[in-house]
């Protein structure tokens, strides 16, 4: 790239400083001092180019500029020689140079400044032949076509992209002119409205006070108060005009409007039915597109709101100055600087009074803004904008995220996307009242995982006591088991997760790695090297047994939509299982998302809160519920419909996020897209309990079964026939088929193992059927 750039500058320097008196290839000269800036070699090169190409020689370095840019763009790609492509580009260069020189000869005259004609020797030869055969008009048309063809082949130019850029520049120019005119007119109108609004404040005081005053002395006192209020208001306006205007930070809408690379590729792809190929991710285009942002805030309107906020706070005896304004899609944050000696707690206590005086739903006071000495006042906008889920997924932040469990939450108060990683949380507690947007937020998190990773990277266990919210995901290939609606089966699922966590820790200990990412990396490196790793936990029954090979393990996410109901039915055991997973499962790649609409201390216990540092609070009814979730107030002042406070791990300052909206139709489309890409591979043992000795799980036993033997059991032959026919050596399958207790079925399977019908238990708890299927008559 550096060599091409230097050559381009050298040739241009030689051509632009060309002098006919300098020595060249077409003539000789005895000049001692060469006038060409590139020296004698530059004078020779310029003379040769002008003699061969004429005026087109000035464009020849431009072709080197194109190649320099292409080399810079492809700097990260490995260099590979392609003879066919090089020949094709060379053909384009030849057509480009010859047609350009011919056009210069036909339409320009050298005027004596060139060593040859305007098109050089090549252009003159081809131009004369073409004019004699096709005349000037036909020759021009032919050489323009050859010139465009050569330019397209040589520079790999896309004319559709050129048309798109031209149209975009034109539309942007029209929008800029229109916005300038509208801003000028709106500023004029808002100045008049501001003056009228400030006058109405005094008129209201006089209208309210006049009817209740009957005595003339009291009327005189009221008039004096109104005059004093006018003087104070005019004094405040004079002081406010002398201060610097608040800094208005516009919302970050242009960045969100830029489509990512993945969205640009998906514009050329049809809906998910045509692109449902196994191993691919569904396109973001199946989601509803984001609405165009219509409501915009002018600096004058924000300035008027800043002055009104200062006036209202001064009425309550608090002197402040609005230093900056940050408008967003749902709320606008005013950063105020209190006067000396005013405590922040005094401003926080005025939140409800401010909301009443400003006639808004609620006002939230941000007592501490990191890195600033100001206090934040968050006031809801009159027209709230809906944050579409597709708008968040189309952001470069989500596109560049590498984690398979990346979560797209929504937009912050400035309109910037909020993208986080569940693996770093490592567990999430979600709480909020009914209708606050909690279920929509959980759906957005699940869809974020489904748009980011396939079943080989992330698997899900969904527990839905309400049988409404998560049952829609039934049948997607990411599920490890059907969506759990029975709370007794939910306890089995959590118990299996604990056993899987212990198994993964044993595997990682044997391989000498610290987390799941290191385990998968080591397994992949071994497979690529052609030396796959055998399972170190496999127990051999004989010398001829071979241990199975290890494969990469997916991240497991356990989603519980309403764990308050689960704790009420199952009891204290669930709390212990959740605490065990929350304490240890981070390195094993097992993560929890717990959601509840009843944020009370008997549901969100201290044991759960101590092990789940990441919290997400939607709108709640009281400050007590907010303290239960976040250990601080603020969630009771949210606006609902997806407005949330997100508390990242390792920090005590929550972030206000406007959650992305996901409709039921969008969820159905994503689920159908994944169903077309594969079927789920369920593990039956998840819902039926862990099948290993000492697990503590008792599947129940029928009456009078305790004394039954193994092969002497009257149902033993029927059990063997079922196992050999179905090829499923599972205790739970035998238990369901014969309608017997767990202990009796376990003894039958152990008897089959002793008889050689099935193998011993593998590391994942399964057995293989060795005996052949029975011969049918």
PDB file of C-alpha atoms in Angstrom, residues 137-363:
ATOM      1  CA  UNK A 137     -20.934   9.813 -32.682  1.00  0.00           C
ATOM      2  CA  UNK A 138     -20.622   6.062 -33.114  1.00  0.00           C
ATOM      3  CA  UNK A 139     -16.985   6.074 -31.995  1.00  0.00           C
ATOM      4  CA  UNK A 140     -17.888   8.069 -28.879  1.00  0.00           C
ATOM      5  CA  UNK A 141     -20.643   5.625 -27.950  1.00  0.00           C
ATOM      6  CA  UNK A 142     -18.344   2.625 -28.494  1.00  0.00           C
ATOM      7  CA  UNK A 143     -15.445   4.005 -26.483  1.00  0.00           C
ATOM      8  CA  UNK A 144     -17.708   5.169 -23.596  1.00  0.00           C
ATOM      9  CA  UNK A 145     -19.094   1.636 -23.353  1.00  0.00           C
ATOM     10  CA  UNK A 146     -15.583   0.162 -23.407  1.00  0.00           C
ATOM     11  CA  UNK A 147     -14.433   2.736 -20.839  1.00  0.00           C
ATOM     12  CA  UNK A 148     -17.247   1.865 -18.392  1.00  0.00           C
ATOM     13  CA  UNK A 149     -16.670  -1.859 -18.934  1.00  0.00           C
ATOM     14  CA  UNK A 150     -12.957  -1.513 -18.258  1.00  0.00           C
ATOM     15  CA  UNK A 151     -13.564   0.640 -15.168  1.00  0.00           C
ATOM     16  CA  UNK A 152     -16.037  -1.933 -13.772  1.00  0.00           C
ATOM     17  CA  UNK A 153     -13.705  -4.888 -14.332  1.00  0.00           C
ATOM     18  CA  UNK A 154     -10.534  -3.160 -13.144  1.00  0.00           C
ATOM     19  CA  UNK A 155     -11.912  -1.506  -9.973  1.00  0.00           C
ATOM     20  CA  UNK A 156     -14.636  -4.064  -9.110  1.00  0.00           C
ATOM     21  CA  UNK A 157     -17.133  -1.195  -9.097  1.00  0.00           C
ATOM     22  CA  UNK A 158     -20.824  -1.752  -8.215  1.00  0.00           C
ATOM     23  CA  UNK A 159     -23.084   0.620 -10.155  1.00  0.00           C
ATOM     24  CA  UNK A 160     -26.036  -0.238  -7.921  1.00  0.00           C
ATOM     25  CA  UNK A 161     -24.029   1.003  -4.955  1.00  0.00           C
ATOM     26  CA  UNK A 162     -23.181   4.186  -6.846  1.00  0.00           C
ATOM     27  CA  UNK A 163     -26.895   4.791  -7.507  1.00  0.00           C
ATOM     28  CA  UNK A 164     -27.748   4.116  -3.849  1.00  0.00           C
ATOM     29  CA  UNK A 165     -25.102   6.588  -2.626  1.00  0.00           C
ATOM     30  CA  UNK A 166     -26.234   9.224  -5.124  1.00  0.00           C
ATOM     31  CA  UNK A 167     -29.860   8.851  -4.042  1.00  0.00           C
ATOM     32  CA  UNK A 168     -28.921   8.979  -0.348  1.00  0.00           C
ATOM     33  CA  UNK A 169     -26.900  12.183  -0.810  1.00  0.00           C
ATOM     34  CA  UNK A 170     -29.799  13.770  -2.681  1.00  0.00           C
ATOM     35  CA  UNK A 171     -32.360  12.823  -0.029  1.00  0.00           C
ATOM     36  CA  UNK A 172     -30.066  13.964   2.799  1.00  0.00           C
ATOM     37  CA  UNK A 173     -29.620  17.311   1.072  1.00  0.00           C
ATOM     38  CA  UNK A 174     -33.381  17.807   0.769  1.00  0.00           C
ATOM     39  CA  UNK A 175     -33.900  16.793   4.422  1.00  0.00           C
ATOM     40  CA  UNK A 176     -31.180  19.202   5.590  1.00  0.00           C
ATOM     41  CA  UNK A 177     -32.778  22.143   3.762  1.00  0.00           C
ATOM     42  CA  UNK A 178     -36.231  21.190   5.076  1.00  0.00           C
ATOM     43  CA  UNK A 179     -34.995  20.844   8.677  1.00  0.00           C
ATOM     44  CA  UNK A 180     -33.252  24.230   8.557  1.00  0.00           C
ATOM     45  CA  UNK A 181     -36.452  25.905   7.410  1.00  0.00           C
ATOM     46  CA  UNK A 182     -38.562  24.078  10.032  1.00  0.00           C
ATOM     47  CA  UNK A 183     -36.131  24.876  12.874  1.00  0.00           C
ATOM     48  CA  UNK A 184     -36.129  28.544  11.961  1.00  0.00           C
ATOM     49  CA  UNK A 185     -39.919  28.703  11.904  1.00  0.00           C
ATOM     50  CA  UNK A 186     -40.410  26.617  15.084  1.00  0.00           C
ATOM     51  CA  UNK A 187     -37.893  28.738  17.024  1.00  0.00           C
ATOM     52  CA  UNK A 188     -39.935  31.798  16.144  1.00  0.00           C
ATOM     53  CA  UNK A 189     -43.162  30.213  17.314  1.00  0.00           C
ATOM     54  CA  UNK A 190     -41.670  28.784  20.531  1.00  0.00           C
ATOM     55  CA  UNK A 191     -40.245  32.153  21.564  1.00  0.00           C
ATOM     56  CA  UNK A 192     -43.760  33.590  21.500  1.00  0.00           C
ATOM     57  CA  UNK A 193     -45.139  30.562  23.368  1.00  0.00           C
ATOM     58  CA  UNK A 194     -42.455  30.875  26.065  1.00  0.00           C
ATOM     59  CA  UNK A 195     -43.353  34.484  26.786  1.00  0.00           C
ATOM     60  CA  UNK A 196     -47.061  33.611  26.945  1.00  0.00           C
ATOM     61  CA  UNK A 197     -46.376  30.590  29.197  1.00  0.00           C
ATOM     62  CA  UNK A 198     -44.456  32.638  31.759  1.00  0.00           C
ATOM     63  CA  UNK A 199     -47.251  35.213  31.832  1.00  0.00           C
ATOM     64  CA  UNK A 200     -49.853  32.511  32.440  1.00  0.00           C
ATOM     65  CA  UNK A 201     -47.993  31.429  35.632  1.00  0.00           C
ATOM     66  CA  UNK A 202     -48.768  34.768  37.257  1.00  0.00           C
ATOM     67  CA  UNK A 203     -52.321  34.900  35.900  1.00  0.00           C
ATOM     68  CA  UNK A 204     -53.088  31.517  37.544  1.00  0.00           C
ATOM     69  CA  UNK A 205     -51.888  32.775  40.935  1.00  0.00           C
ATOM     70  CA  UNK A 206     -54.152  35.816  40.756  1.00  0.00           C
ATOM     71  CA  UNK A 207     -57.130  33.753  39.514  1.00  0.00           C
ATOM     72  CA  UNK A 208     -56.764  31.190  42.343  1.00  0.00           C
ATOM     73  CA  UNK A 209     -56.180  33.714  45.110  1.00  0.00           C
ATOM     74  CA  UNK A 210     -58.917  36.214  44.161  1.00  0.00           C
ATOM     75  CA  UNK A 211     -62.070  34.092  44.837  1.00  0.00           C
ATOM     76  CA  UNK A 212     -61.042  33.134  48.369  1.00  0.00           C
ATOM     77  CA  UNK A 213     -60.233  36.720  49.533  1.00  0.00           C
ATOM     78  CA  UNK A 214     -63.164  38.761  50.838  1.00  0.00           C
ATOM     79  CA  UNK A 215     -61.550  41.418  52.971  1.00  0.00           C
ATOM     80  CA  UNK A 216     -60.037  44.482  51.323  1.00  0.00           C
ATOM     81  CA  UNK A 217     -56.959  44.278  53.505  1.00  0.00           C
ATOM     82  CA  UNK A 218     -56.410  40.682  52.485  1.00  0.00           C
ATOM     83  CA  UNK A 219     -56.918  41.669  48.832  1.00  0.00           C
ATOM     84  CA  UNK A 220     -54.224  44.299  49.217  1.00  0.00           C
ATOM     85  CA  UNK A 221     -51.866  41.717  50.743  1.00  0.00           C
ATOM     86  CA  UNK A 222     -52.485  39.337  47.848  1.00  0.00           C
ATOM     87  CA  UNK A 223     -51.791  42.110  45.337  1.00  0.00           C
ATOM     88  CA  UNK A 224     -48.533  42.858  47.119  1.00  0.00           C
ATOM     89  CA  UNK A 225     -47.566  39.165  46.930  1.00  0.00           C
ATOM     90  CA  UNK A 226     -48.319  39.097  43.216  1.00  0.00           C
ATOM     91  CA  UNK A 227     -46.174  42.218  42.677  1.00  0.00           C
ATOM     92  CA  UNK A 228     -43.348  40.616  44.699  1.00  0.00           C
ATOM     93  CA  UNK A 229     -43.726  37.428  42.609  1.00  0.00           C
ATOM     94  CA  UNK A 230     -43.461  39.483  39.405  1.00  0.00           C
ATOM     95  CA  UNK A 231     -40.302  41.164  40.671  1.00  0.00           C
ATOM     96  CA  UNK A 232     -38.786  37.825  41.728  1.00  0.00           C
ATOM     97  CA  UNK A 233     -39.696  36.248  38.388  1.00  0.00           C
ATOM     98  CA  UNK A 234     -38.193  39.091  36.373  1.00  0.00           C
ATOM     99  CA  UNK A 235     -35.074  38.987  38.568  1.00  0.00           C
ATOM    100  CA  UNK A 236     -34.780  35.231  38.018  1.00  0.00           C
ATOM    101  CA  UNK A 237     -35.164  35.671  34.263  1.00  0.00           C
ATOM    102  CA  UNK A 238     -32.454  38.341  34.244  1.00  0.00           C
ATOM    103  CA  UNK A 239     -30.093  36.093  36.220  1.00  0.00           C
ATOM    104  CA  UNK A 240     -30.927  33.098  34.001  1.00  0.00           C
ATOM    105  CA  UNK A 241     -30.169  35.035  30.810  1.00  0.00           C
ATOM    106  CA  UNK A 242     -26.782  36.068  32.225  1.00  0.00           C
ATOM    107  CA  UNK A 243     -25.886  32.396  32.919  1.00  0.00           C
ATOM    108  CA  UNK A 244     -24.583  30.061  30.214  1.00  0.00           C
ATOM    109  CA  UNK A 245     -27.326  28.052  28.495  1.00  0.00           C
ATOM    110  CA  UNK A 246     -27.591  24.368  29.477  1.00  0.00           C
ATOM    111  CA  UNK A 247     -25.701  21.928  27.286  1.00  0.00           C
ATOM    112  CA  UNK A 248     -28.222  19.925  25.275  1.00  0.00           C
ATOM    113  CA  UNK A 249     -27.057  16.457  24.316  1.00  0.00           C
ATOM    114  CA  UNK A 250     -29.058  15.126  21.351  1.00  0.00           C
ATOM    115  CA  UNK A 251     -30.174  11.483  21.423  1.00  0.00           C
ATOM    116  CA  UNK A 252     -27.897   8.986  19.662  1.00  0.00           C
ATOM    117  CA  UNK A 253     -30.399   8.162  16.916  1.00  0.00           C
ATOM    118  CA  UNK A 254     -28.067   8.190  13.881  1.00  0.00           C
ATOM    119  CA  UNK A 255     -25.855   5.421  15.316  1.00  0.00           C
ATOM    120  CA  UNK A 256     -28.831   3.114  15.878  1.00  0.00           C
ATOM    121  CA  UNK A 257     -30.047   3.846  12.350  1.00  0.00           C
ATOM    122  CA  UNK A 258     -26.856   2.490  10.793  1.00  0.00           C
ATOM    123  CA  UNK A 259     -27.464  -1.117   9.801  1.00  0.00           C
ATOM    124  CA  UNK A 260     -24.907  -3.701  10.816  1.00  0.00           C
ATOM    125  CA  UNK A 261     -23.132  -6.026   8.395  1.00  0.00           C
ATOM    126  CA  UNK A 262     -25.514  -8.847   9.205  1.00  0.00           C
ATOM    127  CA  UNK A 263     -28.575  -6.690   8.368  1.00  0.00           C
ATOM    128  CA  UNK A 264     -27.041  -5.580   5.070  1.00  0.00           C
ATOM    129  CA  UNK A 265     -26.540  -9.214   4.087  1.00  0.00           C
ATOM    130  CA  UNK A 266     -30.069 -10.151   5.139  1.00  0.00           C
ATOM    131  CA  UNK A 267     -31.614  -7.527   2.859  1.00  0.00           C
ATOM    132  CA  UNK A 268     -30.809  -9.821  -0.037  1.00  0.00           C
ATOM    133  CA  UNK A 269     -32.415 -12.834   1.671  1.00  0.00           C
ATOM    134  CA  UNK A 270     -36.128 -13.565   1.681  1.00  0.00           C
ATOM    135  CA  UNK A 271     -38.143 -14.583   4.726  1.00  0.00           C
ATOM    136  CA  UNK A 272     -37.128 -17.451   6.961  1.00  0.00           C
ATOM    137  CA  UNK A 273     -39.062 -20.038   4.938  1.00  0.00           C
ATOM    138  CA  UNK A 274     -36.699 -19.664   1.995  1.00  0.00           C
ATOM    139  CA  UNK A 275     -33.539 -19.502   4.136  1.00  0.00           C
ATOM    140  CA  UNK A 276     -34.359 -22.193   6.706  1.00  0.00           C
ATOM    141  CA  UNK A 277     -31.152 -24.181   6.349  1.00  0.00           C
ATOM    142  CA  UNK A 278     -29.986 -26.340   9.222  1.00  0.00           C
ATOM    143  CA  UNK A 279     -26.970 -24.798  10.915  1.00  0.00           C
ATOM    144  CA  UNK A 280     -27.927 -21.188  10.066  1.00  0.00           C
ATOM    145  CA  UNK A 281     -29.400 -18.485  12.262  1.00  0.00           C
ATOM    146  CA  UNK A 282     -32.781 -16.912  11.444  1.00  0.00           C
ATOM    147  CA  UNK A 283     -32.578 -13.467   9.817  1.00  0.00           C
ATOM    148  CA  UNK A 284     -33.435 -10.352  11.806  1.00  0.00           C
ATOM    149  CA  UNK A 285     -35.732  -9.310   8.954  1.00  0.00           C
ATOM    150  CA  UNK A 286     -38.494 -11.594  10.311  1.00  0.00           C
ATOM    151  CA  UNK A 287     -38.980  -9.112  13.175  1.00  0.00           C
ATOM    152  CA  UNK A 288     -41.136  -6.019  12.889  1.00  0.00           C
ATOM    153  CA  UNK A 289     -39.144  -3.017  11.623  1.00  0.00           C
ATOM    154  CA  UNK A 290     -38.638   0.013  13.842  1.00  0.00           C
ATOM    155  CA  UNK A 291     -40.868   3.038  13.400  1.00  0.00           C
ATOM    156  CA  UNK A 292     -39.387   6.212  12.074  1.00  0.00           C
ATOM    157  CA  UNK A 293     -38.523   8.662  14.831  1.00  0.00           C
ATOM    158  CA  UNK A 294     -40.949  11.560  14.376  1.00  0.00           C
ATOM    159  CA  UNK A 295     -40.898  13.546  17.611  1.00  0.00           C
ATOM    160  CA  UNK A 296     -37.836  15.753  17.884  1.00  0.00           C
ATOM    161  CA  UNK A 297     -36.916  18.245  20.568  1.00  0.00           C
ATOM    162  CA  UNK A 298     -35.827  21.715  19.558  1.00  0.00           C
ATOM    163  CA  UNK A 299     -33.220  23.516  21.677  1.00  0.00           C
ATOM    164  CA  UNK A 300     -35.769  26.240  22.449  1.00  0.00           C
ATOM    165  CA  UNK A 301     -38.330  23.822  23.933  1.00  0.00           C
ATOM    166  CA  UNK A 302     -35.670  22.153  26.089  1.00  0.00           C
ATOM    167  CA  UNK A 303     -34.458  25.567  27.220  1.00  0.00           C
ATOM    168  CA  UNK A 304     -38.025  26.481  28.215  1.00  0.00           C
ATOM    169  CA  UNK A 305     -38.426  23.228  30.166  1.00  0.00           C
ATOM    170  CA  UNK A 306     -35.113  23.882  31.933  1.00  0.00           C
ATOM    171  CA  UNK A 307     -36.277  27.309  33.056  1.00  0.00           C
ATOM    172  CA  UNK A 308     -39.611  25.927  34.209  1.00  0.00           C
ATOM    173  CA  UNK A 309     -37.829  23.246  36.279  1.00  0.00           C
ATOM    174  CA  UNK A 310     -35.642  25.896  37.914  1.00  0.00           C
ATOM    175  CA  UNK A 311     -38.736  27.975  38.751  1.00  0.00           C
ATOM    176  CA  UNK A 312     -40.590  25.033  40.278  1.00  0.00           C
ATOM    177  CA  UNK A 313     -37.617  24.022  42.429  1.00  0.00           C
ATOM    178  CA  UNK A 314     -37.194  27.632  43.554  1.00  0.00           C
ATOM    179  CA  UNK A 315     -40.834  27.632  44.683  1.00  0.00           C
ATOM    180  CA  UNK A 316     -39.896  24.793  47.064  1.00  0.00           C
ATOM    181  CA  UNK A 317     -36.882  26.744  48.305  1.00  0.00           C
ATOM    182  CA  UNK A 318     -34.197  24.952  46.276  1.00  0.00           C
ATOM    183  CA  UNK A 319     -31.871  27.073  44.120  1.00  0.00           C
ATOM    184  CA  UNK A 320     -30.504  25.116  41.154  1.00  0.00           C
ATOM    185  CA  UNK A 321     -29.015  25.686  37.719  1.00  0.00           C
ATOM    186  CA  UNK A 322     -29.680  23.318  34.816  1.00  0.00           C
ATOM    187  CA  UNK A 323     -26.265  22.568  33.327  1.00  0.00           C
ATOM    188  CA  UNK A 324     -27.105  20.008  30.630  1.00  0.00           C
ATOM    189  CA  UNK A 325     -30.088  18.253  29.062  1.00  0.00           C
ATOM    190  CA  UNK A 326     -30.081  14.701  27.639  1.00  0.00           C
ATOM    191  CA  UNK A 327     -33.264  13.970  25.638  1.00  0.00           C
ATOM    192  CA  UNK A 328     -34.101  10.329  24.961  1.00  0.00           C
ATOM    193  CA  UNK A 329     -36.848   8.221  23.397  1.00  0.00           C
ATOM    194  CA  UNK A 330     -38.882   7.883  26.629  1.00  0.00           C
ATOM    195  CA  UNK A 331     -37.486  10.325  29.212  1.00  0.00           C
ATOM    196  CA  UNK A 332     -35.370  13.464  29.299  1.00  0.00           C
ATOM    197  CA  UNK A 333     -32.679  13.846  31.940  1.00  0.00           C
ATOM    198  CA  UNK A 334     -31.951  17.350  33.271  1.00  0.00           C
ATOM    199  CA  UNK A 335     -28.632  17.566  35.091  1.00  0.00           C
ATOM    200  CA  UNK A 336     -28.887  20.292  37.742  1.00  0.00           C
ATOM    201  CA  UNK A 337     -26.237  21.888  39.912  1.00  0.00           C
ATOM    202  CA  UNK A 338     -27.653  22.679  43.385  1.00  0.00           C
ATOM    203  CA  UNK A 339     -26.602  25.788  45.238  1.00  0.00           C
ATOM    204  CA  UNK A 340     -24.039  25.531  48.004  1.00  0.00           C
ATOM    205  CA  UNK A 341     -25.352  23.931  51.182  1.00  0.00           C
ATOM    206  CA  UNK A 342     -28.318  22.066  49.590  1.00  0.00           C
ATOM    207  CA  UNK A 343     -28.394  18.330  50.304  1.00  0.00           C
ATOM    208  CA  UNK A 344     -29.359  15.814  47.650  1.00  0.00           C
ATOM    209  CA  UNK A 345     -31.819  14.148  50.028  1.00  0.00           C
ATOM    210  CA  UNK A 346     -33.833  17.367  50.042  1.00  0.00           C
ATOM    211  CA  UNK A 347     -34.233  17.198  46.271  1.00  0.00           C
ATOM    212  CA  UNK A 348     -35.094  13.486  46.416  1.00  0.00           C
ATOM    213  CA  UNK A 349     -37.906  14.211  48.845  1.00  0.00           C
ATOM    214  CA  UNK A 350     -39.464  16.605  46.319  1.00  0.00           C
ATOM    215  CA  UNK A 351     -39.914  13.931  43.596  1.00  0.00           C
ATOM    216  CA  UNK A 352     -43.692  13.588  44.066  1.00  0.00           C
ATOM    217  CA  UNK A 353     -44.179  17.348  44.464  1.00  0.00           C
ATOM    218  CA  UNK A 354     -42.240  18.001  41.270  1.00  0.00           C
ATOM    219  CA  UNK A 355     -44.308  15.418  39.380  1.00  0.00           C
ATOM    220  CA  UNK A 356     -47.502  17.118  40.573  1.00  0.00           C
ATOM    221  CA  UNK A 357     -46.328  20.658  39.771  1.00  0.00           C
ATOM    222  CA  UNK A 358     -45.034  19.651  36.325  1.00  0.00           C
ATOM    223  CA  UNK A 359     -48.213  17.601  35.617  1.00  0.00           C
ATOM    224  CA  UNK A 360     -46.313  14.403  34.721  1.00  0.00           C
ATOM    225  CA  UNK A 361     -46.731  10.790  35.808  1.00  0.00           C
ATOM    226  CA  UNK A 362     -43.559  10.531  37.878  1.00  0.00           C
ATOM    227  CA  UNK A 363     -40.189  12.184  38.354  1.00  0.00           C
TER     228      UNK A 363
END
